[in-house]
mmCIF file of C-alpha atoms in Angstrom:
data_model
loop_
_atom_site.group_PDB
_atom_site.id
_atom_site.type_symbol
_atom_site.label_atom_id
_atom_site.label_comp_id
_atom_site.label_asym_id
_atom_site.label_seq_id
_atom_site.Cartn_x
_atom_site.Cartn_y
_atom_site.Cartn_z
ATOM 1 C CA UNK L 186 144.797 65.657 155.714
ATOM 2 C CA UNK L 187 144.452 68.638 158.049
ATOM 3 C CA UNK L 188 145.659 66.678 161.062
ATOM 4 C CA UNK L 189 148.504 65.119 159.052
ATOM 5 C CA UNK L 190 149.714 68.593 158.060
ATOM 6 C CA UNK L 191 149.378 69.780 161.656
ATOM 7 C CA UNK L 192 151.416 66.788 162.866
ATOM 8 C CA UNK L 193 154.137 67.768 160.390
ATOM 9 C CA UNK L 194 154.363 71.137 162.168
ATOM 10 C CA UNK L 195 152.488 73.149 159.555
ATOM 11 C CA UNK L 196 149.872 75.761 160.379
ATOM 12 C CA UNK L 197 146.557 74.959 158.698
ATOM 13 C CA UNK L 198 143.739 77.377 157.962
ATOM 14 C CA UNK L 199 140.164 77.568 156.713
ATOM 15 C CA UNK L 200 138.398 80.236 154.683
ATOM 16 C CA UNK L 201 135.056 81.565 155.886
ATOM 17 C CA UNK L 202 133.731 81.677 152.343
ATOM 18 C CA UNK L 203 132.990 79.252 149.539
ATOM 19 C CA UNK L 204 135.059 79.353 146.362
ATOM 20 C CA UNK L 205 134.045 78.576 142.780
ATOM 21 C CA UNK L 206 137.239 76.591 142.186
ATOM 22 C CA UNK L 207 139.287 74.409 144.520
ATOM 23 C CA UNK L 208 142.840 75.552 145.238
ATOM 24 C CA UNK L 209 142.178 79.041 143.838
ATOM 25 C CA UNK L 210 141.935 81.374 146.844
ATOM 26 C CA UNK L 211 141.455 84.555 144.885
ATOM 27 C CA UNK L 212 138.871 87.251 145.631
ATOM 28 C CA UNK L 213 137.405 86.910 142.136
ATOM 29 C CA UNK L 214 136.754 83.191 142.817
ATOM 30 C CA UNK L 215 134.681 83.711 145.966
ATOM 31 C CA UNK L 216 131.202 82.413 145.281
ATOM 32 C CA UNK L 217 129.274 83.217 148.449
ATOM 33 C CA UNK L 218 129.871 83.920 152.124
ATOM 34 C CA UNK L 219 127.752 82.373 154.883
ATOM 35 C CA UNK L 220 129.432 84.471 157.587
ATOM 36 C CA UNK L 221 131.492 87.500 158.427
ATOM 37 C CA UNK L 222 134.882 86.917 160.076
ATOM 38 C CA UNK L 223 137.618 88.678 161.998
ATOM 39 C CA UNK L 224 141.065 87.979 163.332
ATOM 40 C CA UNK L 225 140.164 89.505 166.687
ATOM 41 C CA UNK L 226 143.717 88.955 167.899
ATOM 42 C CA UNK L 227 143.687 90.290 171.496
ATOM 43 C CA UNK L 228 140.147 91.769 171.375
ATOM 44 C CA UNK L 229 138.125 89.626 173.757
ATOM 45 C CA UNK L 230 135.085 88.238 171.891
ATOM 46 C CA UNK L 231 132.896 88.203 175.005
ATOM 47 C CA UNK L 232 130.968 91.436 175.031
ATOM 48 C CA UNK L 233 131.582 92.430 171.416
ATOM 49 C CA UNK L 234 128.315 93.498 169.823
ATOM 50 C CA UNK L 235 127.143 91.509 168.119
ATOM 51 C CA UNK L 236 128.950 88.604 169.751
ATOM 52 C CA UNK L 237 130.441 86.126 167.283
ATOM 53 C CA UNK L 238 128.492 82.922 166.772
ATOM 54 C CA UNK L 239 131.744 80.971 166.532
ATOM 55 C CA UNK L 240 134.761 81.810 168.677
ATOM 56 C CA UNK L 241 138.182 80.199 168.389
ATOM 57 C CA UNK L 242 140.964 80.722 170.901
ATOM 58 C CA UNK L 243 144.015 80.444 168.662
ATOM 59 C CA UNK L 244 146.471 80.747 171.547
ATOM 60 C CA UNK L 245 145.961 81.972 175.119
ATOM 61 C CA UNK L 246 144.268 85.381 174.909
ATOM 62 C CA UNK L 247 144.080 85.484 171.089
ATOM 63 C CA UNK L 248 140.874 85.000 169.157
ATOM 64 C CA UNK L 249 139.192 84.487 165.807
ATOM 65 C CA UNK L 250 135.499 85.190 165.398
ATOM 66 C CA UNK L 251 132.841 84.263 162.862
ATOM 67 C CA UNK L 252 129.397 85.863 162.641
ATOM 68 C CA UNK L 253 126.804 83.617 160.990
ATOM 69 C CA UNK L 254 124.536 85.742 158.834
ATOM 70 C CA UNK L 255 120.796 85.071 158.467
ATOM 71 C CA UNK L 256 121.395 84.347 154.791
ATOM 72 C CA UNK L 257 124.490 83.945 152.601
ATOM 73 C CA UNK L 258 126.073 87.210 151.516
ATOM 74 C CA UNK L 259 127.632 88.353 148.320
ATOM 75 C CA UNK L 260 131.447 88.592 148.624
ATOM 76 C CA UNK L 261 131.570 92.402 148.685
ATOM 77 C CA UNK L 262 128.883 92.551 151.391
ATOM 78 C CA UNK L 263 130.657 89.985 153.587
ATOM 79 C CA UNK L 264 134.028 91.661 153.182
ATOM 80 C CA UNK L 265 132.611 95.071 154.103
ATOM 81 C CA UNK L 266 130.826 93.657 157.145
ATOM 82 C CA UNK L 267 134.046 91.929 158.236
ATOM 83 C CA UNK L 268 135.929 95.202 157.729
ATOM 84 C CA UNK L 269 133.388 97.050 159.886
ATOM 85 C CA UNK L 270 133.851 94.476 162.659
ATOM 86 C CA UNK L 271 137.659 94.833 162.536
ATOM 87 C CA UNK L 272 137.576 98.632 162.603
ATOM 88 C CA UNK L 273 134.901 98.739 165.318
ATOM 89 C CA UNK L 274 137.128 96.662 167.599
ATOM 90 C CA UNK L 275 140.666 97.586 166.561
ATOM 91 C CA UNK L 276 141.347 99.629 169.710
ATOM 92 C CA UNK L 277 140.439 96.535 171.751
ATOM 93 C CA UNK L 278 143.029 94.534 169.782
ATOM 94 C CA UNK L 279 141.356 93.335 166.556
ATOM 95 C CA UNK L 280 143.703 92.984 163.597
ATOM 96 C CA UNK L 281 142.939 95.643 160.964
ATOM 97 C CA UNK L 282 144.230 93.240 158.313
ATOM 98 C CA UNK L 283 142.001 90.353 159.385
ATOM 99 C CA UNK L 284 138.924 91.138 157.281
ATOM 100 C CA UNK L 285 139.854 90.810 153.620
ATOM 101 C CA UNK L 286 137.936 88.524 151.302
ATOM 102 C CA UNK L 287 140.681 85.915 151.041
ATOM 103 C CA UNK L 288 141.397 85.885 154.803
ATOM 104 C CA UNK L 289 142.057 82.469 156.282
ATOM 105 C CA UNK L 290 141.646 81.600 159.944
ATOM 106 C CA UNK L 291 142.849 78.752 162.105
ATOM 107 C CA UNK L 292 141.100 75.384 162.441
ATOM 108 C CA UNK L 293 139.930 74.093 165.839
ATOM 109 C CA UNK L 294 141.883 71.099 167.117
ATOM 110 C CA UNK L 295 145.055 72.002 165.229
ATOM 111 C CA UNK L 296 148.136 73.554 166.797
ATOM 112 C CA UNK L 297 149.292 77.122 166.409
ATOM 113 C CA UNK L 298 152.892 76.533 165.387
ATOM 114 C CA UNK L 299 153.612 80.253 165.445
ATOM 115 C CA UNK L 300 154.402 79.956 169.155
ATOM 116 C CA UNK L 301 157.085 77.862 170.806
ATOM 117 C CA UNK L 302 154.634 75.871 172.948
ATOM 118 C CA UNK L 303 152.326 75.152 169.950
ATOM 119 C CA UNK L 304 148.992 75.767 171.720
ATOM 120 C CA UNK L 305 145.944 73.901 170.458
ATOM 121 C CA UNK L 306 143.315 76.033 168.702
ATOM 122 C CA UNK L 307 140.199 75.687 170.838
ATOM 123 C CA UNK L 308 136.567 76.007 169.810
ATOM 124 C CA UNK L 309 135.157 78.165 172.623
ATOM 125 C CA UNK L 310 131.715 78.879 171.201
ATOM 126 C CA UNK L 311 129.586 77.481 168.405
ATOM 127 C CA UNK L 312 126.073 78.880 168.219
ATOM 128 C CA UNK L 313 123.942 77.564 165.363
ATOM 129 C CA UNK L 314 121.530 80.516 165.425
ATOM 130 C CA UNK L 315 122.327 83.206 162.875
ATOM 131 C CA UNK L 316 122.649 86.819 163.948
ATOM 132 C CA UNK L 317 119.769 89.013 162.734
ATOM 133 C CA UNK L 318 120.695 91.695 160.206
ATOM 134 C CA UNK L 319 119.465 94.356 162.653
ATOM 135 C CA UNK L 320 122.302 93.474 165.077
ATOM 136 C CA UNK L 321 124.910 94.384 162.446
ATOM 137 C CA UNK L 322 123.336 97.819 161.884
ATOM 138 C CA UNK L 323 124.783 98.995 165.219
ATOM 139 C CA UNK L 324 128.342 98.628 163.890
ATOM 140 C CA UNK L 325 129.949 101.956 163.017
ATOM 141 C CA UNK L 326 130.922 102.502 159.403
ATOM 142 C CA UNK L 327 134.539 101.682 158.623
ATOM 143 C CA UNK L 328 136.713 104.461 157.185
ATOM 144 C CA UNK L 329 136.435 105.039 153.481
ATOM 145 C CA UNK L 330 138.817 102.879 151.510
ATOM 146 C CA UNK L 331 141.730 104.503 149.735
ATOM 147 C CA UNK L 332 142.043 104.000 146.012
ATOM 148 C CA UNK L 333 145.652 102.917 146.313
ATOM 149 C CA UNK L 334 146.570 101.188 149.555
ATOM 150 C CA UNK L 335 150.219 101.221 148.465
ATOM 151 C CA UNK L 336 150.310 104.989 148.104
ATOM 152 C CA UNK L 337 152.983 106.821 150.061
ATOM 153 C CA UNK L 338 151.754 107.383 153.620
ATOM 154 C CA UNK L 339 152.420 111.117 153.388
ATOM 155 C CA UNK L 340 150.318 111.570 150.247
ATOM 156 C CA UNK L 341 147.699 113.692 152.045
ATOM 157 C CA UNK L 342 148.874 113.565 155.655
ATOM 158 C CA UNK L 343 145.595 112.049 156.787
ATOM 159 C CA UNK L 344 145.628 108.775 158.708
ATOM 160 C CA UNK L 345 143.805 105.950 156.873
ATOM 161 C CA UNK L 346 141.831 105.124 160.047
ATOM 162 C CA UNK L 347 140.452 107.283 162.874
ATOM 163 C CA UNK L 348 143.208 107.958 165.414
ATOM 164 C CA UNK L 349 143.371 109.780 168.730
ATOM 165 C CA UNK L 350 145.678 110.074 171.721
ATOM 166 C CA UNK L 351 148.988 108.245 171.426
ATOM 167 C CA UNK L 352 148.091 106.830 168.011
ATOM 168 C CA UNK L 353 147.449 110.297 166.536
ATOM 169 C CA UNK L 354 150.558 111.710 168.177
ATOM 170 C CA UNK L 355 152.624 108.879 166.677
ATOM 171 C CA UNK L 356 151.075 109.436 163.231
ATOM 172 C CA UNK L 357 151.754 113.162 163.391
ATOM 173 C CA UNK L 358 155.459 112.530 163.979
ATOM 174 C CA UNK L 359 155.573 111.569 160.270
ATOM 175 C CA UNK L 360 157.768 108.556 160.941
ATOM 176 C CA UNK L 361 156.824 106.780 157.744
ATOM 177 C CA UNK L 362 158.631 103.526 158.595
ATOM 178 C CA UNK L 363 156.602 103.139 161.806
ATOM 179 C CA UNK L 364 153.220 103.762 160.254
#
């Protein structure tokens, strides 16, 4: 089915978590999570600590990572760990939106139809050993979540993530449309 959809020119994805019901990709339906995940985008997975146990190259220079946990996690725990990974590596290119509980990531062997040349998604690493919990403790805490992510950006003037340099200068310009 996956390859048939790919052949039709459709992008196909997989969730890193197990759901209680088929065809119901809602956060409330997540049963358990065997791994953390991140759309690393342009953040090179080699050298990230801890290094992902599974690495996909979704197109040249773009990556997805999965971190196999020593034991399955509850949904909130997995989502928070995935959020920490994204925020820890966002300056290197990780997608800050690539951590949510219903995130889907590309499937190895399929094509990334987002690009004109339709590159094949490549499995670059697959380590069967889980990462010890102690390795995750080195990740910095992610910023505190806002109660209303749709609130006006100027509600308190504070950036929702830590910024410095050009990023902080851009934020301080108060150009709401560019935030």
